[in-house]
XYZ file of C-alpha atoms in Angstrom:
78
model
C 0.153 -0.416 0.395
C 1.741 4.054 -1.396
C 1.714 6.093 2.175
C -0.752 8.058 0.142
C -3.875 6.186 0.616
C -2.685 5.666 4.535
C -5.728 7.425 6.564
C -7.414 8.161 3.620
C -10.784 7.461 2.774
C -11.327 5.326 -0.433
C -14.165 3.925 -2.820
C -13.975 0.617 -3.581
C -11.507 1.889 -7.105
C -9.459 3.271 -5.063
C -10.252 7.369 -5.386
C -10.667 9.277 -2.975
C -13.835 10.058 -1.046
C -13.198 12.208 1.809
C -12.292 15.527 -0.222
C -8.744 15.642 -0.188
C -8.010 15.914 -3.043
C -6.232 13.098 -5.278
C -3.693 10.591 -4.043
C -0.450 10.406 -4.849
C 1.106 7.026 -6.118
C 4.508 6.614 -7.585
C 3.032 3.270 -8.672
C 0.575 0.747 -9.172
C -0.508 -2.493 -8.526
C -3.566 -5.244 -9.687
C -6.203 -6.266 -7.116
C -6.916 -9.432 -8.831
C -4.413 -10.647 -10.288
C -4.425 -14.914 -11.170
C -3.529 -17.459 -8.622
C -0.791 -19.510 -9.019
C -0.573 -22.744 -10.534
C -1.439 -25.668 -8.359
C 2.220 -27.055 -7.942
C 4.330 -23.533 -6.638
C 1.449 -23.181 -3.941
C 2.994 -23.603 -0.333
C 0.640 -26.990 1.310
C -1.557 -25.655 4.324
C -0.356 -26.852 7.014
C -2.372 -24.614 9.421
C -6.200 -25.172 9.566
C -8.633 -22.542 9.780
C -11.905 -22.805 11.617
C -14.878 -21.994 10.965
C -16.555 -22.532 14.357
C -19.372 -24.310 12.599
C -19.054 -28.527 13.697
C -19.912 -29.605 10.827
C -18.061 -27.780 8.228
C -14.363 -28.254 11.152
C -15.008 -32.431 10.577
C -16.977 -31.985 6.952
C -14.586 -30.062 5.387
C -11.057 -29.176 6.233
C -10.484 -25.953 5.254
C -6.384 -24.360 5.314
C -5.958 -20.866 6.473
C -5.363 -19.184 2.617
C -7.490 -22.103 0.426
C -10.639 -20.849 -1.876
C -13.485 -23.258 -1.152
C -16.972 -22.346 -1.918
C -18.688 -23.639 0.418
C -23.044 -23.171 -1.091
C -26.091 -23.982 0.989
C -30.091 -23.839 1.019
C -30.582 -19.640 1.721
C -33.498 -20.924 4.206
C -30.613 -21.351 7.118
C -30.361 -20.013 9.444
C -26.753 -18.715 10.308
C -25.940 -18.073 14.013
């Protein structure tokens, strides 16, 4: 994060909305970048506990791992 963004309020496109003028930055970065190939990724050793016993026992998730979990819309969240 360039230091010009520290303490500023920006929208989803990183445009300033705090009325303090434009933000000067010397470099730019992509917000979304392609995921690395499966071979070059490091192994997951640290589990991510969701706090939901059913999910944690049936679908172990590693911290940093991408996982799609879908369910019925009528299921109540705790």
